[in-house]
PDB file of C-alpha atoms in Angstrom:
ATOM      1  CA  GLU A   1       8.294   1.291 -13.718  1.00  0.00           C
ATOM      2  CA  VAL A   2       6.184   1.991 -10.791  1.00  0.00           C
ATOM      3  CA  GLN A   3       7.466   5.133  -9.161  1.00  0.00           C
ATOM      4  CA  LEU A   4       6.614   7.891  -6.678  1.00  0.00           C
ATOM      5  CA  VAL A   5       8.710  11.112  -6.663  1.00  0.00           C
ATOM      6  CA  GLU A   6       8.230  13.715  -3.858  1.00  0.00           C
ATOM      7  CA  SER A   7       9.092  17.404  -4.154  1.00  0.00           C
ATOM      8  CA  GLY A   8       8.503  20.562  -2.318  1.00  0.00           C
ATOM      9  CA  GLY A   9      10.596  20.176   0.799  1.00  0.00           C
ATOM     10  CA  GLY A  10      12.870  22.864   2.131  1.00  0.00           C
ATOM     11  CA  LEU A  11      13.745  25.078   5.037  1.00  0.00           C
ATOM     12  CA  VAL A  12      10.897  27.094   6.543  1.00  0.00           C
ATOM     13  CA  LYS A  13      10.566  29.232   9.671  1.00  0.00           C
ATOM     14  CA  PRO A  14       8.249  28.088  12.548  1.00  0.00           C
ATOM     15  CA  GLY A  15       4.699  29.135  11.792  1.00  0.00           C
ATOM     16  CA  GLY A  16       5.330  29.033   8.039  1.00  0.00           C
ATOM     17  CA  SER A  17       3.780  26.871   5.334  1.00  0.00           C
ATOM     18  CA  LEU A  18       4.964  24.395   2.775  1.00  0.00           C
ATOM     19  CA  ARG A  19       3.263  22.301   0.126  1.00  0.00           C
ATOM     20  CA  LEU A  20       4.608  18.887  -0.699  1.00  0.00           C
ATOM     21  CA  SER A  21       3.864  17.036  -3.977  1.00  0.00           C
ATOM     22  CA  CYS A  22       4.176  13.411  -4.923  1.00  0.00           C
ATOM     23  CA  ALA A  23       4.155  12.479  -8.696  1.00  0.00           C
ATOM     24  CA  ALA A  24       3.078   8.941  -9.441  1.00  0.00           C
ATOM     25  CA  SER A  25       3.855   6.888 -12.613  1.00  0.00           C
ATOM     26  CA  GLY A  26       3.812   3.418 -13.825  1.00  0.00           C
ATOM     27  CA  PHE A  27       0.443   2.492 -12.282  1.00  0.00           C
ATOM     28  CA  THR A  28      -3.149   3.543 -12.267  1.00  0.00           C
ATOM     29  CA  PHE A  29      -2.947   6.223  -9.576  1.00  0.00           C
ATOM     30  CA  SER A  30      -6.724   6.835  -9.363  1.00  0.00           C
ATOM     31  CA  SER A  31      -7.184   3.193  -8.196  1.00  0.00           C
ATOM     32  CA  TYR A  32      -5.138   3.492  -5.009  1.00  0.00           C
ATOM     33  CA  SER A  33      -5.336   5.089  -1.604  1.00  0.00           C
ATOM     34  CA  MET A  34      -2.208   7.091  -0.764  1.00  0.00           C
ATOM     35  CA  ASN A  35      -0.341   7.919   2.401  1.00  0.00           C
ATOM     36  CA  TRP A  36       2.193  10.445   3.714  1.00  0.00           C
ATOM     37  CA  VAL A  37       4.612   8.969   6.196  1.00  0.00           C
ATOM     38  CA  ARG A  38       7.391  10.990   7.913  1.00  0.00           C
ATOM     39  CA  GLN A  39      10.646  10.238   9.676  1.00  0.00           C
ATOM     40  CA  ALA A  40      12.288  12.767  12.014  1.00  0.00           C
ATOM     41  CA  PRO A  41      16.198  12.743  12.082  1.00  0.00           C
ATOM     42  CA  GLY A  42      17.389   9.625  13.744  1.00  0.00           C
ATOM     43  CA  LYS A  43      13.884   8.542  14.614  1.00  0.00           C
ATOM     44  CA  GLY A  44      11.264   5.954  13.398  1.00  0.00           C
ATOM     45  CA  LEU A  45       8.460   6.118  10.972  1.00  0.00           C
ATOM     46  CA  GLU A  46       5.341   8.043  11.740  1.00  0.00           C
ATOM     47  CA  TRP A  47       2.160   7.872   9.716  1.00  0.00           C
ATOM     48  CA  VAL A  48       0.921  11.409   8.847  1.00  0.00           C
ATOM     49  CA  SER A  49      -2.143  11.176   6.677  1.00  0.00           C
ATOM     50  CA  SER A  50      -4.008   9.083   4.095  1.00  0.00           C
ATOM     51  CA  ILE A  51      -6.557   9.698   1.365  1.00  0.00           C
ATOM     52  CA  SER A  52      -8.736   7.171  -0.504  1.00  0.00           C
ATOM     53  CA  SER A  53      -8.728   6.837  -4.264  1.00  0.00           C
ATOM     54  CA  SER A  54     -11.571   9.209  -4.849  1.00  0.00           C
ATOM     55  CA  SER A  55     -10.774  11.501  -1.970  1.00  0.00           C
ATOM     56  CA  SER A  56     -13.896  10.335  -0.135  1.00  0.00           C
ATOM     57  CA  TYR A  57     -11.973   9.223   2.964  1.00  0.00           C
ATOM     58  CA  ILE A  58      -9.259  11.349   4.585  1.00  0.00           C
ATOM     59  CA  TYR A  59      -7.461  10.729   7.830  1.00  0.00           C
ATOM     60  CA  TYR A  60      -4.834  12.493   9.868  1.00  0.00           C
ATOM     61  CA  ALA A  61      -2.547  11.822  12.778  1.00  0.00           C
ATOM     62  CA  ASP A  62      -3.532  13.767  15.873  1.00  0.00           C
ATOM     63  CA  SER A  63      -0.074  15.494  15.670  1.00  0.00           C
ATOM     64  CA  VAL A  64      -0.951  17.233  12.410  1.00  0.00           C
ATOM     65  CA  LYS A  65      -4.757  17.495  12.472  1.00  0.00           C
ATOM     66  CA  GLY A  66      -5.885  20.989  11.798  1.00  0.00           C
ATOM     67  CA  ARG A  67      -2.564  22.077  10.385  1.00  0.00           C
ATOM     68  CA  PHE A  68      -1.933  19.751   7.463  1.00  0.00           C
ATOM     69  CA  THR A  69      -4.327  19.005   4.513  1.00  0.00           C
ATOM     70  CA  ILE A  70      -3.922  16.041   2.185  1.00  0.00           C
ATOM     71  CA  SER A  71      -5.332  16.125  -1.348  1.00  0.00           C
ATOM     72  CA  ARG A  72      -4.884  14.530  -4.809  1.00  0.00           C
ATOM     73  CA  ASP A  73      -5.414  15.214  -8.411  1.00  0.00           C
ATOM     74  CA  ASN A  74      -6.102  11.927 -10.199  1.00  0.00           C
ATOM     75  CA  ALA A  75      -6.017  13.679 -13.639  1.00  0.00           C
ATOM     76  CA  LYS A  76      -2.442  14.781 -12.811  1.00  0.00           C
ATOM     77  CA  ASN A  77      -1.411  11.555 -11.003  1.00  0.00           C
ATOM     78  CA  SER A  78      -0.378  13.601  -8.039  1.00  0.00           C
ATOM     79  CA  LEU A  79      -0.684  13.623  -4.358  1.00  0.00           C
ATOM     80  CA  TYR A  80      -0.306  16.727  -2.098  1.00  0.00           C
ATOM     81  CA  LEU A  81       0.338  17.721   1.486  1.00  0.00           C
ATOM     82  CA  GLN A  82      -0.329  21.358   2.497  1.00  0.00           C
ATOM     83  CA  MET A  83       1.494  22.009   5.690  1.00  0.00           C
ATOM     84  CA  ASN A  84       0.554  25.125   7.706  1.00  0.00           C
ATOM     85  CA  SER A  85       1.566  26.421  11.133  1.00  0.00           C
ATOM     86  CA  LEU A  86       4.762  24.387  10.893  1.00  0.00           C
ATOM     87  CA  ARG A  87       6.645  23.526  14.122  1.00  0.00           C
ATOM     88  CA  ALA A  88      10.173  22.409  14.841  1.00  0.00           C
ATOM     89  CA  GLU A  89       8.822  18.993  15.564  1.00  0.00           C
ATOM     90  CA  ASP A  90       7.556  18.743  11.981  1.00  0.00           C
ATOM     91  CA  THR A  91      11.217  18.453  10.811  1.00  0.00           C
ATOM     92  CA  ALA A  92      11.450  15.197   8.989  1.00  0.00           C
ATOM     93  CA  VAL A  93      11.826  13.370   5.693  1.00  0.00           C
ATOM     94  CA  TYR A  94       8.317  13.048   4.255  1.00  0.00           C
ATOM     95  CA  TYR A  95       7.521   9.924   2.182  1.00  0.00           C
ATOM     96  CA  CYS A  96       4.530   9.312  -0.048  1.00  0.00           C
ATOM     97  CA  ALA A  97       3.527   5.718  -0.054  1.00  0.00           C
ATOM     98  CA  ARG A  98       1.018   3.713  -2.141  1.00  0.00           C
ATOM     99  CA  GLU A  99      -1.558   1.612  -0.163  1.00  0.00           C
ATOM    100  CA  GLY A 100      -1.727  -1.853  -1.511  1.00  0.00           C
ATOM    101  CA  ILE A 101      -4.550  -4.193  -0.737  1.00  0.00           C
ATOM    102  CA  VAL A 102      -5.094  -7.949  -0.771  1.00  0.00           C
ATOM    103  CA  VAL A 103      -8.609  -9.476  -0.456  1.00  0.00           C
ATOM    104  CA  VAL A 104      -8.942 -12.873   1.236  1.00  0.00           C
ATOM    105  CA  PRO A 105     -12.154 -14.864   1.447  1.00  0.00           C
ATOM    106  CA  ALA A 106     -13.101 -15.437   5.057  1.00  0.00           C
ATOM    107  CA  ALA A 107     -13.716 -19.026   6.266  1.00  0.00           C
ATOM    108  CA  MET A 108     -17.499 -18.461   6.954  1.00  0.00           C
ATOM    109  CA  ASP A 109     -18.456 -15.559   4.761  1.00  0.00           C
ATOM    110  CA  GLY A 110     -17.278 -12.179   3.791  1.00  0.00           C
ATOM    111  CA  TYR A 111     -13.776 -11.068   3.166  1.00  0.00           C
ATOM    112  CA  TYR A 112     -10.579  -9.896   4.920  1.00  0.00           C
ATOM    113  CA  TYR A 113      -8.942  -6.755   3.535  1.00  0.00           C
ATOM    114  CA  TYR A 114      -5.252  -6.509   4.255  1.00  0.00           C
ATOM    115  CA  TYR A 115      -3.586  -3.152   3.691  1.00  0.00           C
ATOM    116  CA  TYR A 116       0.123  -2.329   3.409  1.00  0.00           C
ATOM    117  CA  MET A 117       2.298   0.317   1.921  1.00  0.00           C
ATOM    118  CA  ASP A 118       3.944  -1.383  -1.009  1.00  0.00           C
ATOM    119  CA  VAL A 119       5.505   1.521  -2.993  1.00  0.00           C
ATOM    120  CA  TRP A 120       7.451   4.411  -1.493  1.00  0.00           C
ATOM    121  CA  GLY A 121       9.078   7.579  -2.913  1.00  0.00           C
ATOM    122  CA  LYS A 122      12.613   8.500  -1.935  1.00  0.00           C
ATOM    123  CA  GLY A 123      11.362  11.286   0.245  1.00  0.00           C
ATOM    124  CA  THR A 124      11.627  14.981   0.574  1.00  0.00           C
ATOM    125  CA  THR A 125      13.290  16.766   3.541  1.00  0.00           C
ATOM    126  CA  VAL A 126      11.379  19.480   5.511  1.00  0.00           C
ATOM    127  CA  THR A 127      13.357  21.532   8.077  1.00  0.00           C
ATOM    128  CA  VAL A 128      11.506  23.926  10.339  1.00  0.00           C
ATOM    129  CA  SER A 129      13.955  26.276  11.975  1.00  0.00           C
ATOM    130  CA  SER A 130      14.395  29.936  12.562  1.00  0.00           C
TER     131      SER A 130
ATOM    132  CA  ASP B   1      -4.705   4.029  19.224  1.00  0.00           C
ATOM    133  CA  ILE B   2      -2.753   0.765  18.924  1.00  0.00           C
ATOM    134  CA  GLN B   3       0.854   0.830  20.141  1.00  0.00           C
ATOM    135  CA  MET B   4       3.395  -1.430  18.563  1.00  0.00           C
ATOM    136  CA  THR B   5       6.475  -2.521  20.522  1.00  0.00           C
ATOM    137  CA  GLN B   6       9.482  -4.242  18.977  1.00  0.00           C
ATOM    138  CA  SER B   7      12.221  -6.170  20.540  1.00  0.00           C
ATOM    139  CA  PRO B   8      15.084  -5.981  20.712  1.00  0.00           C
ATOM    140  CA  SER B   9      15.647  -2.332  19.728  1.00  0.00           C
ATOM    141  CA  SER B  10      19.054  -3.399  18.320  1.00  0.00           C
ATOM    142  CA  LEU B  11      20.693  -6.647  17.547  1.00  0.00           C
ATOM    143  CA  SER B  12      24.257  -7.733  16.477  1.00  0.00           C
ATOM    144  CA  ALA B  13      24.602 -10.788  14.382  1.00  0.00           C
ATOM    145  CA  SER B  14      26.936 -12.501  11.903  1.00  0.00           C
ATOM    146  CA  VAL B  15      26.468 -13.423   8.206  1.00  0.00           C
ATOM    147  CA  GLY B  16      24.783 -16.852   8.198  1.00  0.00           C
ATOM    148  CA  ASP B  17      23.001 -16.427  11.542  1.00  0.00           C
ATOM    149  CA  ARG B  18      19.278 -16.980  12.007  1.00  0.00           C
ATOM    150  CA  VAL B  19      17.706 -13.953  13.431  1.00  0.00           C
ATOM    151  CA  THR B  20      14.265 -13.245  14.931  1.00  0.00           C
ATOM    152  CA  ILE B  21      12.659  -9.935  15.609  1.00  0.00           C
ATOM    153  CA  THR B  22       9.527  -9.674  17.788  1.00  0.00           C
ATOM    154  CA  CYS B  23       6.638  -7.176  17.417  1.00  0.00           C
ATOM    155  CA  ARG B  24       3.835  -6.914  20.030  1.00  0.00           C
ATOM    156  CA  ALA B  25       0.576  -5.032  19.581  1.00  0.00           C
ATOM    157  CA  SER B  26      -1.232  -3.329  22.534  1.00  0.00           C
ATOM    158  CA  GLN B  27      -4.450  -5.136  21.513  1.00  0.00           C
ATOM    159  CA  SER B  28      -5.326  -7.898  19.085  1.00  0.00           C
ATOM    160  CA  ILE B  29      -4.793  -6.986  15.446  1.00  0.00           C
ATOM    161  CA  SER B  30      -5.568 -10.481  13.968  1.00  0.00           C
ATOM    162  CA  SER B  31      -3.106 -10.827  11.085  1.00  0.00           C
ATOM    163  CA  TYR B  32      -3.027  -7.106  10.046  1.00  0.00           C
ATOM    164  CA  LEU B  33       0.676  -6.771  10.480  1.00  0.00           C
ATOM    165  CA  ASN B  34       3.334  -5.738   7.975  1.00  0.00           C
ATOM    166  CA  TRP B  35       7.116  -5.719   8.069  1.00  0.00           C
ATOM    167  CA  TYR B  36       9.428  -3.176   6.425  1.00  0.00           C
ATOM    168  CA  GLN B  37      13.199  -3.010   5.926  1.00  0.00           C
ATOM    169  CA  GLN B  38      14.918   0.350   5.834  1.00  0.00           C
ATOM    170  CA  LYS B  39      18.628   1.089   4.939  1.00  0.00           C
ATOM    171  CA  PRO B  40      20.323   4.350   5.889  1.00  0.00           C
ATOM    172  CA  GLY B  41      19.209   7.180   3.614  1.00  0.00           C
ATOM    173  CA  LYS B  42      16.709   5.014   1.774  1.00  0.00           C
ATOM    174  CA  ALA B  43      12.909   4.640   1.780  1.00  0.00           C
ATOM    175  CA  PRO B  44      11.384   1.707   3.552  1.00  0.00           C
ATOM    176  CA  LYS B  45      10.806  -1.482   1.657  1.00  0.00           C
ATOM    177  CA  LEU B  46       7.853  -3.768   2.141  1.00  0.00           C
ATOM    178  CA  LEU B  47       8.927  -7.326   3.113  1.00  0.00           C
ATOM    179  CA  ILE B  48       5.961  -9.091   4.614  1.00  0.00           C
ATOM    180  CA  TYR B  49       2.228  -8.199   4.663  1.00  0.00           C
ATOM    181  CA  ALA B  50      -0.679  -9.836   6.353  1.00  0.00           C
ATOM    182  CA  ALA B  51       1.726 -11.196   9.017  1.00  0.00           C
ATOM    183  CA  SER B  52       3.089 -14.028   6.856  1.00  0.00           C
ATOM    184  CA  SER B  53       2.805 -13.221   3.104  1.00  0.00           C
ATOM    185  CA  LEU B  54       6.055 -12.522   1.318  1.00  0.00           C
ATOM    186  CA  GLN B  55       6.047  -9.495  -0.922  1.00  0.00           C
ATOM    187  CA  SER B  56       6.974 -10.204  -4.561  1.00  0.00           C
ATOM    188  CA  GLY B  57      10.663 -10.111  -5.133  1.00  0.00           C
ATOM    189  CA  VAL B  58      11.663 -10.445  -1.409  1.00  0.00           C
ATOM    190  CA  PRO B  59      14.087 -13.400  -0.822  1.00  0.00           C
ATOM    191  CA  SER B  60      12.561 -16.514   0.813  1.00  0.00           C
ATOM    192  CA  ARG B  61      14.980 -16.288   3.759  1.00  0.00           C
ATOM    193  CA  PHE B  62      12.579 -13.662   5.170  1.00  0.00           C
ATOM    194  CA  SER B  63       9.488 -15.047   6.862  1.00  0.00           C
ATOM    195  CA  GLY B  64       6.776 -13.723   9.155  1.00  0.00           C
ATOM    196  CA  SER B  65       4.517 -15.389  11.612  1.00  0.00           C
ATOM    197  CA  GLY B  66       1.981 -14.680  14.346  1.00  0.00           C
ATOM    198  CA  SER B  67      -1.468 -13.399  14.917  1.00  0.00           C
ATOM    199  CA  GLY B  68      -3.427 -11.612  17.677  1.00  0.00           C
ATOM    200  CA  THR B  69      -0.769  -9.541  19.622  1.00  0.00           C
ATOM    201  CA  ASP B  70       2.503 -11.305  19.013  1.00  0.00           C
ATOM    202  CA  PHE B  71       4.411 -11.589  15.743  1.00  0.00           C
ATOM    203  CA  THR B  72       7.888 -12.440  14.545  1.00  0.00           C
ATOM    204  CA  LEU B  73      10.118 -11.723  11.565  1.00  0.00           C
ATOM    205  CA  THR B  74      12.691 -14.313  10.911  1.00  0.00           C
ATOM    206  CA  ILE B  75      15.745 -14.148   8.665  1.00  0.00           C
ATOM    207  CA  SER B  76      16.892 -17.636   8.209  1.00  0.00           C
ATOM    208  CA  SER B  77      20.461 -17.036   7.057  1.00  0.00           C
ATOM    209  CA  LEU B  78      21.695 -13.466   7.305  1.00  0.00           C
ATOM    210  CA  GLN B  79      23.297 -11.945   4.184  1.00  0.00           C
ATOM    211  CA  PRO B  80      25.451  -8.829   4.036  1.00  0.00           C
ATOM    212  CA  GLU B  81      22.607  -6.880   2.462  1.00  0.00           C
ATOM    213  CA  ASP B  82      20.216  -7.580   5.327  1.00  0.00           C
ATOM    214  CA  PHE B  83      21.898  -5.350   7.773  1.00  0.00           C
ATOM    215  CA  ALA B  84      19.342  -2.578   8.169  1.00  0.00           C
ATOM    216  CA  THR B  85      16.508  -1.375  10.396  1.00  0.00           C
ATOM    217  CA  TYR B  86      13.315  -3.313  10.489  1.00  0.00           C
ATOM    218  CA  TYR B  87       9.833  -2.035  11.400  1.00  0.00           C
ATOM    219  CA  CYS B  88       6.568  -3.595  12.057  1.00  0.00           C
ATOM    220  CA  GLN B  89       3.295  -1.735  11.292  1.00  0.00           C
ATOM    221  CA  GLN B  90      -0.279  -2.552  12.106  1.00  0.00           C
ATOM    222  CA  SER B  91      -3.032  -2.001   9.512  1.00  0.00           C
ATOM    223  CA  TYR B  92      -5.893  -3.163  11.703  1.00  0.00           C
ATOM    224  CA  SER B  93      -7.198   0.322  12.523  1.00  0.00           C
ATOM    225  CA  THR B  94      -6.606   3.967  11.753  1.00  0.00           C
ATOM    226  CA  PRO B  95      -4.155   5.478  12.683  1.00  0.00           C
ATOM    227  CA  PRO B  96      -1.746   2.904  11.247  1.00  0.00           C
ATOM    228  CA  SER B  97       1.186   2.621  13.681  1.00  0.00           C
ATOM    229  CA  PHE B  98       4.746   1.481  13.474  1.00  0.00           C
ATOM    230  CA  GLY B  99       7.056  -0.189  15.954  1.00  0.00           C
ATOM    231  CA  GLN B 100      10.033   1.879  17.004  1.00  0.00           C
ATOM    232  CA  GLY B 101      12.380  -0.160  14.783  1.00  0.00           C
ATOM    233  CA  THR B 102      14.935  -2.931  15.329  1.00  0.00           C
ATOM    234  CA  ARG B 103      18.484  -2.040  14.110  1.00  0.00           C
ATOM    235  CA  LEU B 104      20.349  -5.075  12.883  1.00  0.00           C
ATOM    236  CA  GLU B 105      24.042  -4.587  12.929  1.00  0.00           C
ATOM    237  CA  ILE B 106      27.034  -6.723  11.938  1.00  0.00           C
ATOM    238  CA  LYS B 107      28.822  -8.494  14.768  1.00  0.00           C
TER     239      LYS B 107
END
């Protein structure tokens, strides 16, 4: 069964740090880009960060750039999010999500690459409060 | 960054109804548009990718259409398990962005 399981959430004071983990199973983890997406209480979905399969490409939302670091260990089938200088507005459920891709030949030449988040974990809750 | 706007923000409907949710992008995103369903306390679930492709295992009553800036998610005949919040998401450029969500409630 394809599965993602997040862990590492908890209560932390403003300015503190936390490291989230996401354990993958049931698929070839090293072949997929991965994402972190968060959801503040009662709010919508917000993309946080993504990392390519070999860690060559890493991206962050402006809201976390310079404070959060995404990484992965393909040997351990694991994704991580190191969160530093935490703020109250970082309070959210954090989901890891696999990035699926479908490649479609273009009419003339070349290809279209369609990306989507097709497998999600159940999430881990981060609360930043004094 | 590309902004995604869904309408309506909430919607009341009855079992058996045909429902349409709209998503508009702030610039053209071709067909790089995905739809997700989220139930309370649960993770999002992928329904539609590339604007109109049905994810494996998703019932055929769900369909997606559109390209450019305007997209729709249609549920042809609402079932009790379809009452949830729906999000669109563009994958045209980084950062990927979500709409604010459409909450579908029982009338």
